[in-house]
Amino acid sequence: MTDDDFQTSAAKSANTRLACPQDFISDAPFEFELGGSVPSLTLRYETHGTLNADRSNAILVCHALSGDHHVAGQHTPADRKPGWWDAFVGPGCPLDTERFFIIGVNCVGGCQGSTGPLSPNPATGLPYGADFPQLTMRDMVRAQRLLVRGLGIERLHAVIGGSMGGMQGLVWAVDFPQDTGRVVALACAANQNARAIAFNEIGRVAIMSDPAWRGGHYALGAGPKAGLALARMLGHVTYLSEAGMGRRFGRRAQEGACPANVVVERGPFHAEFAVESYLNYQGLTFTERFDANSYLAITKAADRFDLAAGRSLEAVFAPVRARVCLIGFSSDLLYPPADNHDVLAALLRAGKNATYTELETDAGHDAFLLPTAELFQAIRNGIE
Amino acid sequence: MTDDDFQTSAAKSANTRLACPQDFISDAPFEFELGGSVPSLTLRYETHGTLNADRSNAILVCHALSGDHHVAGQHTPADRKPGWWDAFVGPGCPLDTERFFIIGVNCVGGCQGSTGPLSPNPATGLPYGADFPQLTMRDMVRAQRLLVRGLGIERLHAVIGGSMGGMQGLVWAVDFPQDTGRVVALACAANQNARAIAFNEIGRVAIMSDPAWRGGHYALGAGPKAGLALARMLGHVTYLSEAGMGRRFGRRAQEGACPANVVVERGPFHAEFAVESYLNYQGLTFTERFDANSYLAITKAADRFDLAAGRSLEAVFAPVRARVCLIGFSSDLLYPPADNHDVLAALLRAGKNATYTELETDAGHDAFLLPTAELFQAIRNGIE
């Protein structure tokens, strides 16, 4: 079976379930690591499978920058797309809902129902916008833990996630060793490297230089559409690889009506190639589902991520009790696989149970989203 | 001697000469490959060294996207910076001005004195702006050839250039085999790959979605500054490598006054890292010397570049008489070294005298701009 066949069959079998988003509300003020607070915290989440009697079978799924709590299934039968990890979650899937209780949660600072820049600022009654407290990865993890405890779970069987979600898995292992049984961290690193910061910064400047950003205070639906589309276009390229883009698009010409014209009036500079049209379309549709201030807040949190923060990684890993399974992808542009070697070495030197599995692929950073037999087995091994 | 020492000593010895830009004017209409024409053509150029009696010692230097005719020396003693390849051109340098007559020329479509979007459109009396004819790499080469013939040169000893300049070298070899003695093509490929198109497209959308672009018709000095700065910021990242950026910037914090705030008002989303500040500065200063419509025109020409264009490269190379020296750089993100293998193989199958030299470096695509002993010798070998 080829990877493509595998993906098709995996998608067919899994995407016919309904998922029901719920809101967890913590009425206490939530203090942010870099200062500021919100008077209460709402976290939108969804679950799959059944929590067992001793509450020992929960797996927390942490999403990447543009993801959310909606990991699998459909919210309504009319939904065009299922959750972002649909093929990975279900009966018999790597995150087997017959064995495990799967929790997906939108991060604090997000825009899919959790407290974030779209939430009302009690000082003004208007959305926080750019006045939402500055965010870190640790804020997201502390918020997730409130939810986990709220669900009556003392210890997670596992925390799993890709990209920013993988970083959060590492934070769980370090900050809450008692609570974290296993970590499966895909396509990530122990800090944000200079180039990843640079790509995020370009996306931010694109948003902030769009006049519709208005200093971070725009009306709902009137946000910086072109700027956010640009940020997404760039993000999207960094999630792919040169070889993968060559295979998928190459120099194929754009034929027929070009949705690229929708993002911006281009005069005579048409989108001549399929890859241009595709990117414009991706950028455009992203603006329909994502908030620009959330994009700023979350990319800032990712850029600030530095697990060692001036200490040695080995020392930082000392408290870890979790078994840690790192999974990297050969063509990942954002977090080159070599970065995992340092994380693995530090975990081993700290005497921890850790492995690193590197998968050969031309799917780039996005490989963690694509079902393949190899990745499924690597994840099974990690949460076993 | 380390590479850094080498660069310092190379720079010191070479950058104290004055260069004098000149204008070549072809009074005949210049027809563009994709349609349209200009009534006459101006090409700004500069030369170094002396053309010998039989006019056989000329080397044409073709610049990259953001380069120009000013390859070496200073235009006035007060110039802050010398030409872009200063260390490479001079007595005893790889482009030895005691032996060779070096010609640098701003490409048609450029904005440093050659006919381009800033030139007056005879139909309106105003700059062409976005109405400048759509451009190709072959247009640039045909224009260069008018200059070369205008200087009384029938056959170039060599054509040399990096990135887009290397592509032009390959076009010279294919389109004008009698005129082209040698080609040294650095950091390039035989076509523009999908990812390189994608990066360029994002830069273009950044420019075109800046309201100051005004459909490509803006007043001089009132162009899309933020959009062009964004395009340059992204371009700049693609010219570097992850390892190189890690070595140069890493996660170093930005200290003191932050020029990043100049490009765009950022509210609370400060540029916290040195790499962010650096990129903002690079973007900003670029807008002082480059025209946004030229950026659009030239990136389009680069994206359209496809030497094979549906045929086999081997067949396309059949007429070549030049000795071809390809030079690639291990960490080049835009034109991965592997792309050169295909070009070399096609040249060899076509029975041509061709070599490929791959240099190990973390300097990325920009490596072709940095003097090292290895690169100097590789170039010497190529033009010998």
Short mmCIF file of N, CA and C in Angstrom, two decimals, chain A residues 130 134 191-195 197-199 201-202 204-206 208-209 211 213 226 230 233-234 237 241-242 245 250-251 263-270 272-273 275-276 279-280 296-297 300 303-306 333 336 339, chain B residues 130 134 191-195 197-199 201-202 204-206 208-209 211 213 226 230 233-234 237 241-242 245 250-251 263-270 272-273 275-276 279-280 296-297 300 303-306 333 336 339:
data_model
loop_
_atom_site.label_atom_id
_atom_site.label_comp_id
_atom_site.label_asym_id
_atom_site.label_seq_id
_atom_site.Cartn_x
_atom_site.Cartn_y
_atom_site.Cartn_z
N ALA A 130 -5.00 43.51 20.54
CA ALA A 130 -3.57 43.51 20.84
C ALA A 130 -3.28 43.70 22.33
N GLN A 134 0.62 39.22 26.85
CA GLN A 134 1.65 38.54 26.06
C GLN A 134 1.78 37.09 26.55
N ASN A 191 13.86 24.54 21.40
CA ASN A 191 13.68 25.99 21.35
C ASN A 191 13.36 26.39 19.92
N GLN A 192 12.97 27.63 19.76
CA GLN A 192 12.66 28.17 18.43
C GLN A 192 13.97 28.69 17.85
N ASN A 193 14.36 28.18 16.68
CA ASN A 193 15.62 28.63 16.10
C ASN A 193 15.47 29.98 15.39
N ALA A 194 16.61 30.57 15.05
CA ALA A 194 16.62 31.93 14.50
C ALA A 194 15.80 32.02 13.21
N ARG A 195 15.89 31.00 12.36
CA ARG A 195 15.16 31.09 11.09
C ARG A 195 13.67 30.98 11.30
N ILE A 197 12.08 31.95 13.95
CA ILE A 197 11.69 33.28 14.45
C ILE A 197 11.55 34.25 13.28
N ALA A 198 12.51 34.20 12.37
CA ALA A 198 12.50 35.12 11.22
C ALA A 198 11.23 34.94 10.38
N PHE A 199 10.89 33.69 10.08
CA PHE A 199 9.67 33.46 9.29
C PHE A 199 8.44 33.99 10.04
N GLU A 201 8.34 36.36 12.23
CA GLU A 201 8.40 37.82 12.27
C GLU A 201 7.91 38.42 10.96
N ILE A 202 8.25 37.81 9.85
CA ILE A 202 7.78 38.32 8.56
C ILE A 202 6.25 38.24 8.49
N ARG A 204 4.27 38.37 11.04
CA ARG A 204 3.74 39.41 11.94
C ARG A 204 3.80 40.79 11.29
N VAL A 205 4.93 41.11 10.66
CA VAL A 205 5.03 42.42 10.02
C VAL A 205 3.99 42.54 8.91
N ALA A 206 3.73 41.43 8.20
CA ALA A 206 2.68 41.46 7.16
C ALA A 206 1.34 41.84 7.78
N MET A 208 0.80 43.38 10.76
CA MET A 208 0.81 44.69 11.41
C MET A 208 0.92 45.84 10.41
N SER A 209 1.45 45.55 9.21
CA SER A 209 1.54 46.64 8.23
C SER A 209 0.30 46.72 7.35
N PRO A 211 -3.12 48.08 6.91
CA PRO A 211 -3.82 49.19 7.60
C PRO A 211 -5.05 48.71 8.37
N TRP A 213 -5.26 46.33 10.29
CA TRP A 213 -4.91 45.83 11.63
C TRP A 213 -5.23 46.90 12.69
N ALA A 226 -5.51 40.81 4.11
CA ALA A 226 -4.35 40.61 3.23
C ALA A 226 -3.11 40.25 4.05
N LEU A 230 -1.10 36.74 3.84
CA LEU A 230 0.34 36.70 3.56
C LEU A 230 1.09 35.86 4.59
N MET A 233 0.41 32.30 3.86
CA MET A 233 1.11 31.84 2.65
C MET A 233 2.55 31.49 2.99
N LEU A 234 3.20 32.37 3.73
CA LEU A 234 4.59 32.10 4.10
C LEU A 234 4.66 30.89 5.02
N VAL A 237 4.45 27.66 3.09
CA VAL A 237 5.66 27.24 2.38
C VAL A 237 6.66 26.61 3.35
N SER A 241 8.30 21.06 1.73
CA SER A 241 9.72 20.94 1.38
C SER A 241 9.87 21.25 -0.09
N GLU A 242 11.09 21.55 -0.49
CA GLU A 242 11.35 21.87 -1.89
C GLU A 242 10.97 20.68 -2.77
N MET A 245 7.16 20.17 -2.88
CA MET A 245 6.50 21.16 -3.73
C MET A 245 6.79 20.88 -5.19
N GLY A 250 5.49 21.52 -9.05
CA GLY A 250 6.50 21.77 -10.08
C GLY A 250 6.30 23.13 -10.70
N ARG A 251 6.45 23.19 -12.01
CA ARG A 251 6.26 24.46 -12.73
C ARG A 251 4.94 24.44 -13.49
N VAL A 263 -7.23 37.71 -3.38
CA VAL A 263 -6.51 38.26 -2.23
C VAL A 263 -6.16 39.72 -2.47
N VAL A 264 -5.70 40.02 -3.68
CA VAL A 264 -5.26 41.38 -3.95
C VAL A 264 -5.36 41.64 -5.45
N GLU A 265 -5.76 42.85 -5.83
CA GLU A 265 -5.74 43.25 -7.23
C GLU A 265 -4.29 43.30 -7.68
N ARG A 266 -3.97 42.60 -8.77
CA ARG A 266 -2.58 42.38 -9.11
C ARG A 266 -2.15 43.10 -10.37
N GLY A 267 -3.02 43.87 -10.99
CA GLY A 267 -2.65 44.47 -12.26
C GLY A 267 -2.22 43.38 -13.22
N PRO A 268 -1.11 43.61 -13.95
CA PRO A 268 -0.70 42.63 -14.97
C PRO A 268 0.10 41.47 -14.40
N PHE A 269 0.34 41.45 -13.09
CA PHE A 269 1.23 40.42 -12.51
C PHE A 269 0.42 39.21 -12.08
N HIS A 270 -0.16 38.52 -13.06
CA HIS A 270 -1.01 37.37 -12.78
C HIS A 270 -0.23 36.26 -12.06
N GLU A 272 0.80 32.96 -12.46
CA GLU A 272 0.91 32.13 -13.67
C GLU A 272 1.07 30.65 -13.35
N PHE A 273 1.50 30.35 -12.12
CA PHE A 273 1.81 28.97 -11.77
C PHE A 273 0.82 28.44 -10.72
N VAL A 275 1.33 26.73 -8.17
CA VAL A 275 1.77 26.89 -6.78
C VAL A 275 1.38 28.27 -6.24
N GLU A 276 1.39 29.28 -7.10
CA GLU A 276 1.01 30.63 -6.66
C GLU A 276 -0.48 30.68 -6.33
N LEU A 279 -1.26 28.85 -3.12
CA LEU A 279 -0.87 29.59 -1.92
C LEU A 279 -1.84 30.74 -1.64
N ASN A 280 -2.22 31.45 -2.67
CA ASN A 280 -3.18 32.54 -2.49
C ASN A 280 -4.49 32.00 -1.92
N LEU A 296 -0.62 36.68 15.92
CA LEU A 296 0.49 37.43 16.51
C LEU A 296 0.85 36.85 17.88
N ALA A 297 -0.18 36.65 18.70
CA ALA A 297 0.05 36.20 20.08
C ALA A 297 0.71 34.82 20.11
N LYS A 300 4.30 34.71 18.74
CA LYS A 300 5.21 35.26 19.76
C LYS A 300 5.52 34.21 20.83
N ASP A 303 7.98 31.80 19.41
CA ASP A 303 9.32 32.37 19.28
C ASP A 303 10.01 32.47 20.64
N ARG A 304 9.23 32.70 21.67
CA ARG A 304 9.83 32.83 23.01
C ARG A 304 10.21 31.48 23.60
N PHE A 305 9.77 30.40 22.95
CA PHE A 305 10.00 29.07 23.54
C PHE A 305 11.48 28.71 23.56
N ASP A 306 11.99 28.43 24.74
CA ASP A 306 13.39 28.04 24.92
C ASP A 306 13.47 27.25 26.22
N LEU A 333 11.66 21.79 7.29
CA LEU A 333 12.41 23.03 7.12
C LEU A 333 12.46 23.84 8.43
N PRO A 336 14.74 21.33 11.75
CA PRO A 336 15.53 20.29 11.09
C PRO A 336 15.76 19.12 12.05
N ASP A 339 18.08 18.93 15.08
CA ASP A 339 17.77 19.56 16.36
C ASP A 339 17.33 18.52 17.39
N ALA B 130 3.58 49.61 -13.50
CA ALA B 130 3.15 48.24 -13.80
C ALA B 130 2.89 48.02 -15.28
N GLN B 134 6.02 42.91 -19.73
CA GLN B 134 6.36 41.74 -18.93
C GLN B 134 7.70 41.18 -19.41
N ASN B 191 16.06 25.94 -14.08
CA ASN B 191 14.73 26.56 -14.05
C ASN B 191 14.44 27.00 -12.62
N GLN B 192 13.38 27.75 -12.48
CA GLN B 192 12.97 28.21 -11.16
C GLN B 192 12.06 27.13 -10.56
N ASN B 193 12.43 26.62 -9.39
CA ASN B 193 11.63 25.55 -8.80
C ASN B 193 10.39 26.10 -8.09
N ALA B 194 9.49 25.20 -7.76
CA ALA B 194 8.18 25.61 -7.21
C ALA B 194 8.33 26.42 -5.93
N ARG B 195 9.26 26.04 -5.06
CA ARG B 195 9.39 26.77 -3.80
C ARG B 195 9.95 28.17 -4.03
N ILE B 197 9.51 29.93 -6.69
CA ILE B 197 8.36 30.70 -7.21
C ILE B 197 7.48 31.14 -6.05
N ALA B 198 7.23 30.22 -5.13
CA ALA B 198 6.35 30.51 -3.99
C ALA B 198 6.90 31.67 -3.16
N PHE B 199 8.19 31.63 -2.85
CA PHE B 199 8.77 32.73 -2.07
C PHE B 199 8.62 34.06 -2.82
N GLU B 201 6.41 34.84 -5.04
CA GLU B 201 4.99 35.21 -5.09
C GLU B 201 4.56 35.89 -3.78
N ILE B 202 5.05 35.38 -2.67
CA ILE B 202 4.69 35.99 -1.39
C ILE B 202 5.22 37.43 -1.33
N ARG B 204 5.70 39.33 -3.89
CA ARG B 204 4.88 40.14 -4.80
C ARG B 204 3.54 40.51 -4.17
N VAL B 205 2.90 39.53 -3.53
CA VAL B 205 1.60 39.82 -2.90
C VAL B 205 1.80 40.87 -1.79
N ALA B 206 2.93 40.79 -1.08
CA ALA B 206 3.20 41.80 -0.05
C ALA B 206 3.25 43.20 -0.68
N MET B 208 1.94 44.13 -3.66
CA MET B 208 0.69 44.52 -4.33
C MET B 208 -0.44 44.77 -3.34
N SER B 209 -0.33 44.20 -2.14
CA SER B 209 -1.41 44.43 -1.17
C SER B 209 -1.11 45.65 -0.30
N PRO B 211 -1.39 49.33 0.12
CA PRO B 211 -2.23 50.32 -0.58
C PRO B 211 -1.41 51.35 -1.36
N TRP B 213 0.94 50.81 -3.27
CA TRP B 213 1.31 50.32 -4.61
C TRP B 213 0.41 50.94 -5.67
N ALA B 226 6.26 49.45 2.94
CA ALA B 226 6.11 48.29 3.84
C ALA B 226 6.08 46.99 3.04
N LEU B 230 8.82 44.02 3.28
CA LEU B 230 8.43 42.64 3.57
C LEU B 230 9.02 41.67 2.55
N MET B 233 12.60 41.27 3.31
CA MET B 233 12.83 40.48 4.52
C MET B 233 12.75 38.99 4.20
N LEU B 234 11.72 38.62 3.45
CA LEU B 234 11.57 37.22 3.09
C LEU B 234 12.70 36.77 2.18
N VAL B 237 15.84 36.04 4.14
CA VAL B 237 15.87 34.76 4.86
C VAL B 237 16.17 33.61 3.90
N SER B 241 20.99 30.41 5.57
CA SER B 241 20.67 29.02 5.93
C SER B 241 20.32 28.98 7.41
N GLU B 242 19.67 27.90 7.80
CA GLU B 242 19.29 27.77 9.21
C GLU B 242 20.53 27.77 10.10
N MET B 245 22.13 31.25 10.17
CA MET B 245 21.37 32.19 11.01
C MET B 245 21.54 31.84 12.48
N GLY B 250 21.27 33.27 16.33
CA GLY B 250 20.74 32.39 17.36
C GLY B 250 19.49 33.00 17.97
N ARG B 251 19.37 32.88 19.28
CA ARG B 251 18.22 33.45 19.99
C ARG B 251 18.63 34.72 20.74
N VAL B 263 9.69 50.23 10.47
CA VAL B 263 8.95 49.71 9.33
C VAL B 263 7.45 49.80 9.57
N VAL B 264 7.01 49.45 10.77
CA VAL B 264 5.59 49.43 11.03
C VAL B 264 5.35 49.61 12.53
N GLU B 265 4.32 50.34 12.86
CA GLU B 265 3.92 50.47 14.27
C GLU B 265 3.44 49.10 14.74
N ARG B 266 4.01 48.60 15.84
CA ARG B 266 3.80 47.20 16.20
C ARG B 266 2.99 47.03 17.47
N GLY B 267 2.50 48.09 18.06
CA GLY B 267 1.79 47.92 19.33
C GLY B 267 2.69 47.19 20.31
N PRO B 268 2.16 46.20 21.03
CA PRO B 268 2.95 45.52 22.06
C PRO B 268 3.83 44.40 21.50
N PHE B 269 3.78 44.16 20.20
CA PHE B 269 4.49 43.00 19.63
C PHE B 269 5.90 43.41 19.20
N HIS B 270 6.73 43.76 20.19
CA HIS B 270 8.08 44.23 19.93
C HIS B 270 8.92 43.18 19.22
N GLU B 272 11.74 41.20 19.65
CA GLU B 272 12.50 40.84 20.85
C GLU B 272 13.86 40.25 20.55
N PHE B 273 14.02 39.75 19.32
CA PHE B 273 15.26 39.05 18.99
C PHE B 273 16.06 39.82 17.94
N VAL B 275 17.55 38.81 15.40
CA VAL B 275 17.29 38.43 14.01
C VAL B 275 16.09 39.21 13.45
N GLU B 276 15.12 39.50 14.31
CA GLU B 276 13.95 40.27 13.86
C GLU B 276 14.36 41.69 13.52
N LEU B 279 16.35 41.89 10.30
CA LEU B 279 15.54 41.73 9.09
C LEU B 279 14.73 42.98 8.80
N ASN B 280 14.16 43.58 9.83
CA ASN B 280 13.41 44.81 9.64
C ASN B 280 14.32 45.90 9.06
N LEU B 296 8.78 43.45 -8.79
CA LEU B 296 7.74 42.60 -9.38
C LEU B 296 8.19 42.08 -10.75
N ALA B 297 8.69 42.99 -11.58
CA ALA B 297 9.06 42.62 -12.95
C ALA B 297 10.18 41.59 -12.97
N LYS B 300 9.21 38.13 -11.57
CA LYS B 300 8.41 37.42 -12.58
C LYS B 300 9.33 36.80 -13.64
N ASP B 303 10.89 33.76 -12.19
CA ASP B 303 9.94 32.64 -12.04
C ASP B 303 9.63 32.00 -13.39
N ARG B 304 9.66 32.80 -14.44
CA ARG B 304 9.37 32.26 -15.78
C ARG B 304 10.54 31.48 -16.35
N PHE B 305 11.70 31.58 -15.72
CA PHE B 305 12.90 30.97 -16.29
C PHE B 305 12.81 29.45 -16.29
N ASP B 306 12.92 28.87 -17.47
CA ASP B 306 12.87 27.42 -17.63
C ASP B 306 13.60 27.09 -18.92
N LEU B 333 19.32 27.37 0.03
CA LEU B 333 17.90 27.02 0.19
C LEU B 333 17.13 27.22 -1.11
N PRO B 336 18.85 24.26 -4.41
CA PRO B 336 19.61 23.20 -3.74
C PRO B 336 20.65 22.62 -4.69
N ASP B 339 20.14 20.31 -7.69
CA ASP B 339 19.65 20.78 -8.99
C ASP B 339 20.77 20.88 -10.01
#
